[in-house]
XYZ file of C-alpha atoms in Angstrom:
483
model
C 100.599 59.509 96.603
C 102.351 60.316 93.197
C 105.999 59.908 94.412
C 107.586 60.514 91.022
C 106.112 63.917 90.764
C 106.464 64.426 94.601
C 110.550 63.970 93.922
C 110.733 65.686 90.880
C 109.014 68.795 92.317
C 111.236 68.639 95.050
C 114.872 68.222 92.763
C 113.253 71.099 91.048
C 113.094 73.172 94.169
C 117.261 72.213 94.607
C 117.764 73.004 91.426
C 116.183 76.748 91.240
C 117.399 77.435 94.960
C 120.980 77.018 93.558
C 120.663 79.917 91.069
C 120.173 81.772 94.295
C 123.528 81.874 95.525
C 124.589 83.909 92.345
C 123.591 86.837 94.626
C 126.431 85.818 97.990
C 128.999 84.703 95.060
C 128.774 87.709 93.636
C 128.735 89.653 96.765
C 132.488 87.638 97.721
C 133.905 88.839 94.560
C 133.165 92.538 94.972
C 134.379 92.280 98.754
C 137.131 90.394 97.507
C 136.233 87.283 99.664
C 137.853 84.576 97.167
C 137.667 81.760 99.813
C 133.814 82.485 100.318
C 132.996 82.792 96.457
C 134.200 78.955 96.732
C 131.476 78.394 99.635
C 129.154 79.080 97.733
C 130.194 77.667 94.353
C 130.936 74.196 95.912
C 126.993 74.726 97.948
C 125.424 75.703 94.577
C 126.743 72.134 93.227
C 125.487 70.550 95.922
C 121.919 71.732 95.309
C 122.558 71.073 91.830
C 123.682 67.708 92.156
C 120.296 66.582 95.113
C 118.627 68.754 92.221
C 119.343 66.314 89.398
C 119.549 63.170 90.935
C 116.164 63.305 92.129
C 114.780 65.549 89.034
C 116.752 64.086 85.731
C 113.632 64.747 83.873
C 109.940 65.679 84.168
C 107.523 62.206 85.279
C 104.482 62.139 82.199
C 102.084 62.834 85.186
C 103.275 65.544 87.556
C 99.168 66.296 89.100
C 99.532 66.770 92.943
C 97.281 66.627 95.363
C 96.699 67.588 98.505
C 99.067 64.786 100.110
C 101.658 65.838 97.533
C 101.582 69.412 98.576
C 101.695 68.926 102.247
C 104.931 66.608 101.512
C 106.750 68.766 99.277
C 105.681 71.799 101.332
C 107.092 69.767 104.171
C 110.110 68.342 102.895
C 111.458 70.928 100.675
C 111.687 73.167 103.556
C 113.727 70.929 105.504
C 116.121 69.805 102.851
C 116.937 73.747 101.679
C 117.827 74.249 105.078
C 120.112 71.042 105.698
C 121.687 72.168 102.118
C 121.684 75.976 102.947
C 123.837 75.577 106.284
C 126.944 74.472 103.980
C 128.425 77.908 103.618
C 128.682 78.419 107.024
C 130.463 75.446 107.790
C 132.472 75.577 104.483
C 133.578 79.032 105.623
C 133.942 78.247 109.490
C 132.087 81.577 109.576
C 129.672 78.826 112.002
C 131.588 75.394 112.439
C 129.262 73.347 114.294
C 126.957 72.170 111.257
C 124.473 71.782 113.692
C 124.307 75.431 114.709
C 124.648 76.124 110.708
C 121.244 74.345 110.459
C 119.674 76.157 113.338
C 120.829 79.867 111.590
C 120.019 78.837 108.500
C 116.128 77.431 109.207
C 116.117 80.702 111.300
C 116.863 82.668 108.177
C 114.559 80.449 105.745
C 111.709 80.791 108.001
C 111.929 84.506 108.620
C 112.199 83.849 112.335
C 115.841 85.923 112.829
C 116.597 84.208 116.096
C 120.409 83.695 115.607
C 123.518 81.586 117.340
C 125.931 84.170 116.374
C 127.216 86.475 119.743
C 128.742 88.746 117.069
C 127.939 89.372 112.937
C 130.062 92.337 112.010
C 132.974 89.648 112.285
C 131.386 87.755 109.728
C 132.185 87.916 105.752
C 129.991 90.662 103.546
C 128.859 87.357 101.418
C 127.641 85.402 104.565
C 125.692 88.653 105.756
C 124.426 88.680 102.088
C 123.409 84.861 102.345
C 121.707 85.396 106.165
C 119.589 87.750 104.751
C 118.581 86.328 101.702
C 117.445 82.980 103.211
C 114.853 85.909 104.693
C 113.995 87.223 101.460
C 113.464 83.706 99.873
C 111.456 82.192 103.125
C 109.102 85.391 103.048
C 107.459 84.708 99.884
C 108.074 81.372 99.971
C 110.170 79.422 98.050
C 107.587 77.373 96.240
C 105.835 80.185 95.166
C 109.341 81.549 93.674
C 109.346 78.039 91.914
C 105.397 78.588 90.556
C 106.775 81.917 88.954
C 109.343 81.006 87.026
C 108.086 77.563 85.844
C 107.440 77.402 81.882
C 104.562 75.796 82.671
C 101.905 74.521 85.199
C 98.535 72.974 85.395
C 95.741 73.700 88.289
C 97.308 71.195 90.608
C 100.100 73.232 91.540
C 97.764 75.652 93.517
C 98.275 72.986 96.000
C 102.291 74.368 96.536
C 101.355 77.658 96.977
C 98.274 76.747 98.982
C 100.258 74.862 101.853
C 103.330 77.279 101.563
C 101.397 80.856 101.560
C 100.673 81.785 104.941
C 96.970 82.480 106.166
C 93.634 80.942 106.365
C 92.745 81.633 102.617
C 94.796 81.471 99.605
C 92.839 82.447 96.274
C 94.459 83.128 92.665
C 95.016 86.781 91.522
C 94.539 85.434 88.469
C 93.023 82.470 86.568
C 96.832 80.500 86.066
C 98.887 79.411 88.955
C 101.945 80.865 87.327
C 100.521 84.078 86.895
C 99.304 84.544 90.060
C 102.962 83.915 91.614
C 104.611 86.221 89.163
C 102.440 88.991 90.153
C 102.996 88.501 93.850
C 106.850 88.178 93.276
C 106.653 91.449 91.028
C 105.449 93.241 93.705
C 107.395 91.753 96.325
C 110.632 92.501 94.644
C 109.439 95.968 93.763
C 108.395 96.890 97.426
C 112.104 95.630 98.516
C 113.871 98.190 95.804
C 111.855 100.560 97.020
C 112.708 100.290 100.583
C 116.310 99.949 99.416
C 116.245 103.348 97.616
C 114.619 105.094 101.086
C 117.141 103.669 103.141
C 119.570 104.637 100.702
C 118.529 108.145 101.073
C 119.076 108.211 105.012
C 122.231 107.906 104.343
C 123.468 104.144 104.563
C 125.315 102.164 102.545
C 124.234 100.119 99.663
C 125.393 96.989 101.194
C 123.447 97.767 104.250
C 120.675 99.582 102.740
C 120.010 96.188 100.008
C 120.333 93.804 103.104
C 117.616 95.657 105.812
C 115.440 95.764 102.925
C 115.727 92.228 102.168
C 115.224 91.099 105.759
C 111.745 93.595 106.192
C 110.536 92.337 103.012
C 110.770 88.542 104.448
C 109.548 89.957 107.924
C 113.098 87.915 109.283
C 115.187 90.439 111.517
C 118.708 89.436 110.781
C 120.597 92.686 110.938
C 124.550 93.462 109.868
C 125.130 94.982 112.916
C 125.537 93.879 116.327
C 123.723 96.398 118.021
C 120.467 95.509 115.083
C 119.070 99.079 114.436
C 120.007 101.187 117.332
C 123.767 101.029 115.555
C 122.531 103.426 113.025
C 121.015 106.150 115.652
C 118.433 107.295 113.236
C 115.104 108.173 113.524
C 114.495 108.273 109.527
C 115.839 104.727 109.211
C 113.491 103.802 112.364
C 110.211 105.250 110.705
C 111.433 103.990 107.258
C 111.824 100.553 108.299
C 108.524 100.425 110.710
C 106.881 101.849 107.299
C 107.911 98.816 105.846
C 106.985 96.728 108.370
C 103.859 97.040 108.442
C 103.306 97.321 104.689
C 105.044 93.572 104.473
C 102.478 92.775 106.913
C 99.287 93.220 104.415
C 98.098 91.023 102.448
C 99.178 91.116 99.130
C 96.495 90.431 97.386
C 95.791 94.463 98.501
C 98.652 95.324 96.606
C 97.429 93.689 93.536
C 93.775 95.594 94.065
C 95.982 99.161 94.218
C 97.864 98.098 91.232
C 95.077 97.493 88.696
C 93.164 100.425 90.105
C 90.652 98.697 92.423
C 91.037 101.300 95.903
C 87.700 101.333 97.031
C 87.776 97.507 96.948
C 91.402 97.081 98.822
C 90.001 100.212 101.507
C 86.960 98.146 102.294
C 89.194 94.709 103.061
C 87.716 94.486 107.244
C 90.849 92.922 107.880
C 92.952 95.928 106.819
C 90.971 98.554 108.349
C 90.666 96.601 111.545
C 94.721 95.782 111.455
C 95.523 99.311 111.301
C 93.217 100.456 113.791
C 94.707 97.796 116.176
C 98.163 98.853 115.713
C 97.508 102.593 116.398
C 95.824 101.454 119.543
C 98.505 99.056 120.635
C 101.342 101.782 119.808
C 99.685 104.345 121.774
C 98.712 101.503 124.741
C 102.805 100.459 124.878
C 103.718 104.658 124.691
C 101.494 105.074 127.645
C 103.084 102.229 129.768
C 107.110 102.931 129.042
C 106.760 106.367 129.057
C 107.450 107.180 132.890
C 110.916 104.189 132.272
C 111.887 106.413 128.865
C 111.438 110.197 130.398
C 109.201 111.795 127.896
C 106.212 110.955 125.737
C 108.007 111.482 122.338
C 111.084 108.763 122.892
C 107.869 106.553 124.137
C 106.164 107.150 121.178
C 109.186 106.244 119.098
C 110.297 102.989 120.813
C 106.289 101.937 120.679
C 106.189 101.944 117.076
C 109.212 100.833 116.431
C 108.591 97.387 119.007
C 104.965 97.393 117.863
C 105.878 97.316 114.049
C 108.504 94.407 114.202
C 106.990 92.344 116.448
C 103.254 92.687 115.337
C 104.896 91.935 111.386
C 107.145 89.208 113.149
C 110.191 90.809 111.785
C 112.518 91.187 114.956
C 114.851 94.151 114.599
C 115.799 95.932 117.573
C 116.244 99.184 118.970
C 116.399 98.694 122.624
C 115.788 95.747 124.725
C 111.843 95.410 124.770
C 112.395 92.494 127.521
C 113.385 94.836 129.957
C 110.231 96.548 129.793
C 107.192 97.156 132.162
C 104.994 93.596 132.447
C 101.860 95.898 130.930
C 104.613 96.434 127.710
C 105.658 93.243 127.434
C 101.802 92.062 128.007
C 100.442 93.906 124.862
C 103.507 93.025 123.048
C 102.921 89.681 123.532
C 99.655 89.625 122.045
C 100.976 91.893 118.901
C 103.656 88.980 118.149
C 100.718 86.162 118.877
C 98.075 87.526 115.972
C 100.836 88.597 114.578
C 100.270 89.721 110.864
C 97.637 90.134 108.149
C 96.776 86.665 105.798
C 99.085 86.472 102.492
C 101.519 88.539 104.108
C 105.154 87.618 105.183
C 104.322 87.849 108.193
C 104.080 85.579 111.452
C 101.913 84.831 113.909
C 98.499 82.996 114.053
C 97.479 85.964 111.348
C 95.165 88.609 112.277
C 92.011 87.345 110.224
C 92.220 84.035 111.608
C 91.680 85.549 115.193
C 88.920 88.113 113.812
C 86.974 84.631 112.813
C 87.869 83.289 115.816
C 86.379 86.224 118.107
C 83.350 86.442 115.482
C 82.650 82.971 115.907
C 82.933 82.832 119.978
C 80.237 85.968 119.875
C 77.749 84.115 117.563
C 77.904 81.175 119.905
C 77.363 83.470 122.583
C 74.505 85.093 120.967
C 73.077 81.679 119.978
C 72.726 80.529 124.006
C 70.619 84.187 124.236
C 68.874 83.899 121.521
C 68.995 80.291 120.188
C 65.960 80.277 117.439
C 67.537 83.793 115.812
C 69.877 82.897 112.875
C 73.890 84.038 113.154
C 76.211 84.068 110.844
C 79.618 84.425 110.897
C 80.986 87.368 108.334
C 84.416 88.365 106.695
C 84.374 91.414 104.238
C 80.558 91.117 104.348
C 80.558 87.397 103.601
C 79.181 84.873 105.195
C 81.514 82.245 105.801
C 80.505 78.577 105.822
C 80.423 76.195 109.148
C 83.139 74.077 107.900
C 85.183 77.380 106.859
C 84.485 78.519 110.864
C 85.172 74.919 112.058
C 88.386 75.080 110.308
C 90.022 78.445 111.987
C 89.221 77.404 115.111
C 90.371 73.862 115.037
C 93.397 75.278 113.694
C 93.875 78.162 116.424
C 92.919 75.385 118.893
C 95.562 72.966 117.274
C 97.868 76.431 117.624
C 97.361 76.308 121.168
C 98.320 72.607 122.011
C 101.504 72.185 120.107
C 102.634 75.933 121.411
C 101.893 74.413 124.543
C 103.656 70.915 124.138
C 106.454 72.804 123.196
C 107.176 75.026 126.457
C 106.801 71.347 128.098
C 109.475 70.002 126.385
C 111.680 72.899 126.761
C 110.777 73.334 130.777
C 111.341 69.508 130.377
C 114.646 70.030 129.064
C 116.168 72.396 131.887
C 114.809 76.076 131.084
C 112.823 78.206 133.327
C 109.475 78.503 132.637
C 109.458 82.192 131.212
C 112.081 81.308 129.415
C 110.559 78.547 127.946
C 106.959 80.034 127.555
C 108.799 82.818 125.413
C 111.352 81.092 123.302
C 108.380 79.212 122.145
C 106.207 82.018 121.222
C 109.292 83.725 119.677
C 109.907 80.714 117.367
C 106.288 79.591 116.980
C 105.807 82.699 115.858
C 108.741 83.193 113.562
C 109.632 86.580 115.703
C 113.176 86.255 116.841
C 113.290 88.870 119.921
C 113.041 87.174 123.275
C 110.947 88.896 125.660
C 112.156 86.881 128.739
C 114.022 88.983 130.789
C 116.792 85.926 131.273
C 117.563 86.231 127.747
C 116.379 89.652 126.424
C 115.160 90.880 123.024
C 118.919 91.978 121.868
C 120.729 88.402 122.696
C 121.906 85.151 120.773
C 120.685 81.547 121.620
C 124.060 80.452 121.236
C 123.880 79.305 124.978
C 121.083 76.768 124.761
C 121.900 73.390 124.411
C 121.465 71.305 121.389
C 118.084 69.679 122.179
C 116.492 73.147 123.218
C 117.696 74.119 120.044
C 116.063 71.068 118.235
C 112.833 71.801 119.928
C 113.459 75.736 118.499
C 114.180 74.354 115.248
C 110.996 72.316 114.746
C 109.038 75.117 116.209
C 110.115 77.231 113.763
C 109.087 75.180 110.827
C 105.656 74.104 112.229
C 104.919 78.115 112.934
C 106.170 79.140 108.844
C 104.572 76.160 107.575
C 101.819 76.765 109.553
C 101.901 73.275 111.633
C 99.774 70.764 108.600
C 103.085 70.822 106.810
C 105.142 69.227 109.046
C 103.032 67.068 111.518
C 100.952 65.123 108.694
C 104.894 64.111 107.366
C 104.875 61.659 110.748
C 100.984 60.451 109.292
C 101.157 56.723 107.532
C 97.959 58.004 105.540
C 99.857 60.673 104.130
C 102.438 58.505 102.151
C 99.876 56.094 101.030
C 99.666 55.401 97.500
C 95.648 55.295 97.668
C 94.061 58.737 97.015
């Protein structure tokens, strides 16, 4: 274990994170929040001064390895948070720091699952902070830190390895640095855009700037009580499910489009097979609700709108999907459970992983038929290795045990089991919408007690992070010295 570069990485992730809160400071002064502005200027030395202290100055050998990655991956996560939660205590907008930490975790990891009965009470600045901790999380905010680093060798691939979510993470390009300034590029170009469309149906910038920066990190924190039925409007509906599911693909796609290779991004199996999926799933959802709604068309419009935010794990709401037929809530609980595509900001176990999965189960099944015929197990026409096969399904078997271990502790801890079973798959899956019918799809977790919340807290970090992260930081091996 390198710990001097380990620390310094993470001061420098303090350090850049602190620039961040330009954006809320700025925000108070326009809205004339004086008292915020402060918030936020007293949390921006904060990260500043955990920045510095553990980053004074670059260690002569800053390689990381694999260990190194999974720690800062791990830690860095945790410490933004425990930092991040200060303006809402500073401001009393949340006063219990401990709920601070659970909104705040919510917002880094994109999950939107939020403590607060009411947010139109709350400051412009804090609404501007809640939604960028969505914007920073979808990314990631390693990979912000690759972009914008002067410099940085091969080893760094291990930060955006363990942060990006998916099975595979590959370079765009040949540097590390390049590669995360291209996906940022894009990323912060898909979010204007999606600011200008909203713009055009007719809502305000403020709201307009923050919806677009909670689809583009697939999070779900809204400005409005009521989420997205406030605004009434089907444009702003289809906009936003547009965007959705475009945050949803990989963006590695996006880079193919940009530099003019379209046959090569319209022949990605994953894509065409998403796509196909969520058609079918929008149309199976229509069919069930439509004798609850009255007509096809207002069940066609609810279906894409539930099937968009919880198959990209982003969480608005338009009506309560809880309250749903069991055949709804049934296919919408498999949407939030594959969740998105790989190297998207999406949630969810990721739709390629379960394609390998599936693949994988058939060629074993094939190989008991027919066990001297030779099977292989292909992606985008590739064959993919046994130890790349092994790996997806020990991790969607891994998937399975601590989702499992966590509706334990939570029946453990006094919850029904349906309550339970779907808080867990709601933060597992960094999806925010409870589809319990004791809670709903439009309510806080501000009743819960502190220990559920723990439980929802950890969840939520193991199911960004993508479980590795987190677990291996309890692992003695892991903080070894020896490599």
């Amino acid at each position: 274990m390198n710990y001097r570069a380990t620390v310094y990485y993470l001061g420098l992730i303090c350090k850049v994170i602190s620039a961040f809160l330009l954006i809320p400071i700025i925000t108070a002064f326009c809205y004339l929040e004086w008292e915020e502005s402060l918030c936020f200027f007293y949390t921006a030395l904060v990260y500043l001064g955990v920045g510095f202290a553990l980053a004074p100055k670059a260690p002569k050998n800053k390689k990381l390895g694999s260990k190194e990655g999974l720690v800062i991956v791990g830690i860095s996560w945790i410490v933004v948070s425990l930092i991040g939660a200060l303006p809402f205590l500073f401001g009393g907008a949340i006063p219990n720091y401990f709920d601070a930490v659970f909104e705040t975790i919510s917002g880094f990891t994109t999950t939107g699952a939020t403590i607060l009965d009411r947010v139109e009470v709350l400051p412009r600045s804090m609404l501007m902070w809640r939604s960028l901790t969505h914007w920073i999380g979808g990314m990631g905010i390693l990979v912000f830190i690759l972009a914008v680093l002067p410099s940085s060798d091969g080893s760094t691939f291990q930060l955006l390895k363990f942060e990006s979510p998916g099975p595979q993470v590959g370079k765009l390009v040949s540097k590390v640095r390049h590669s995360a300034a291209i996906l940022y590029f894009i990323y912060l170009a898909l979010t204007l855009l999606e600011t200008i469309f909203l713009l055009c149906g007719g809502l305000s910038f403020f709201d307009s700037f923050n919806l677009a920066l909670s689809t583009a990190g697939t999070g779900g924190f809204a400005v409005t009580d009521a989420s997205i039925a406030a605004y009434g409007s089907l444009y702003v509906e289809i906009v936003l499910a547009v965007f959705m599911l475009i945050f949803s693909v990989n963006f590695n796609i996006y880079y193919l489009l940009v530099i003019g290779k379209i046959s090569i991004a319209y022949k990605n199996e994953e894509l065409r097979t998403y796509f196909i999926y969520i058609v079918v799933c929008i149309l199976a959802v229509a069919v069930s609700i439509v004798s609850a709604v009255g007509s096809f068309g207002v069940a066609l419009r609810e279906a894409v709108f539930a099937v968009a935010t919880l198959g990209s794990s982003t969480g608005f709401t338009t009506v309560d999907f809880a309250q749903w037929s069991e055949a709804a809530k049934g296919i919408l609980t498999v949407v939030s459970v594959l969740g998105a595509c790989a190297g998207s900001t999406g949630g969810g176990l990721k739709f390629s992983r379960m394609m390998v999965v599936v693949k994988t189960a058939a060629v074993n099944l094939s190989e008991s038929i027919r066990p001297n015929s030779v099977h292989l197990v292909k992606l985008n026409k590739k064959a993919l290795s046994k130890r790349e096969t092994d790996g997806i399904v020990g991790y969607f078997l891994i998937w399975i045990l601590v989702f499992a271990v966590s509706v334990l502790l939570l029946s453990l801890l006094g919850n029904t089991f349906s309550v339970s079973f779907y808080t867990s798959l709601t933060m597992f899956n960094n999806m925010g919408p409870n589809l319990s019918v004791e809670i709903g799809a439009t309510a806080s977790y501000s009743s819960f007690q502190w220990s559920s919340k723990l439980v929802m807290m950890a969840d939520m970090l193991i199911g960004r992070l993508e479980i590795f992260p987190i677990l291996l930081l309890f692992t003695p091996k892991v903080w070894s010295r020896k490599f």
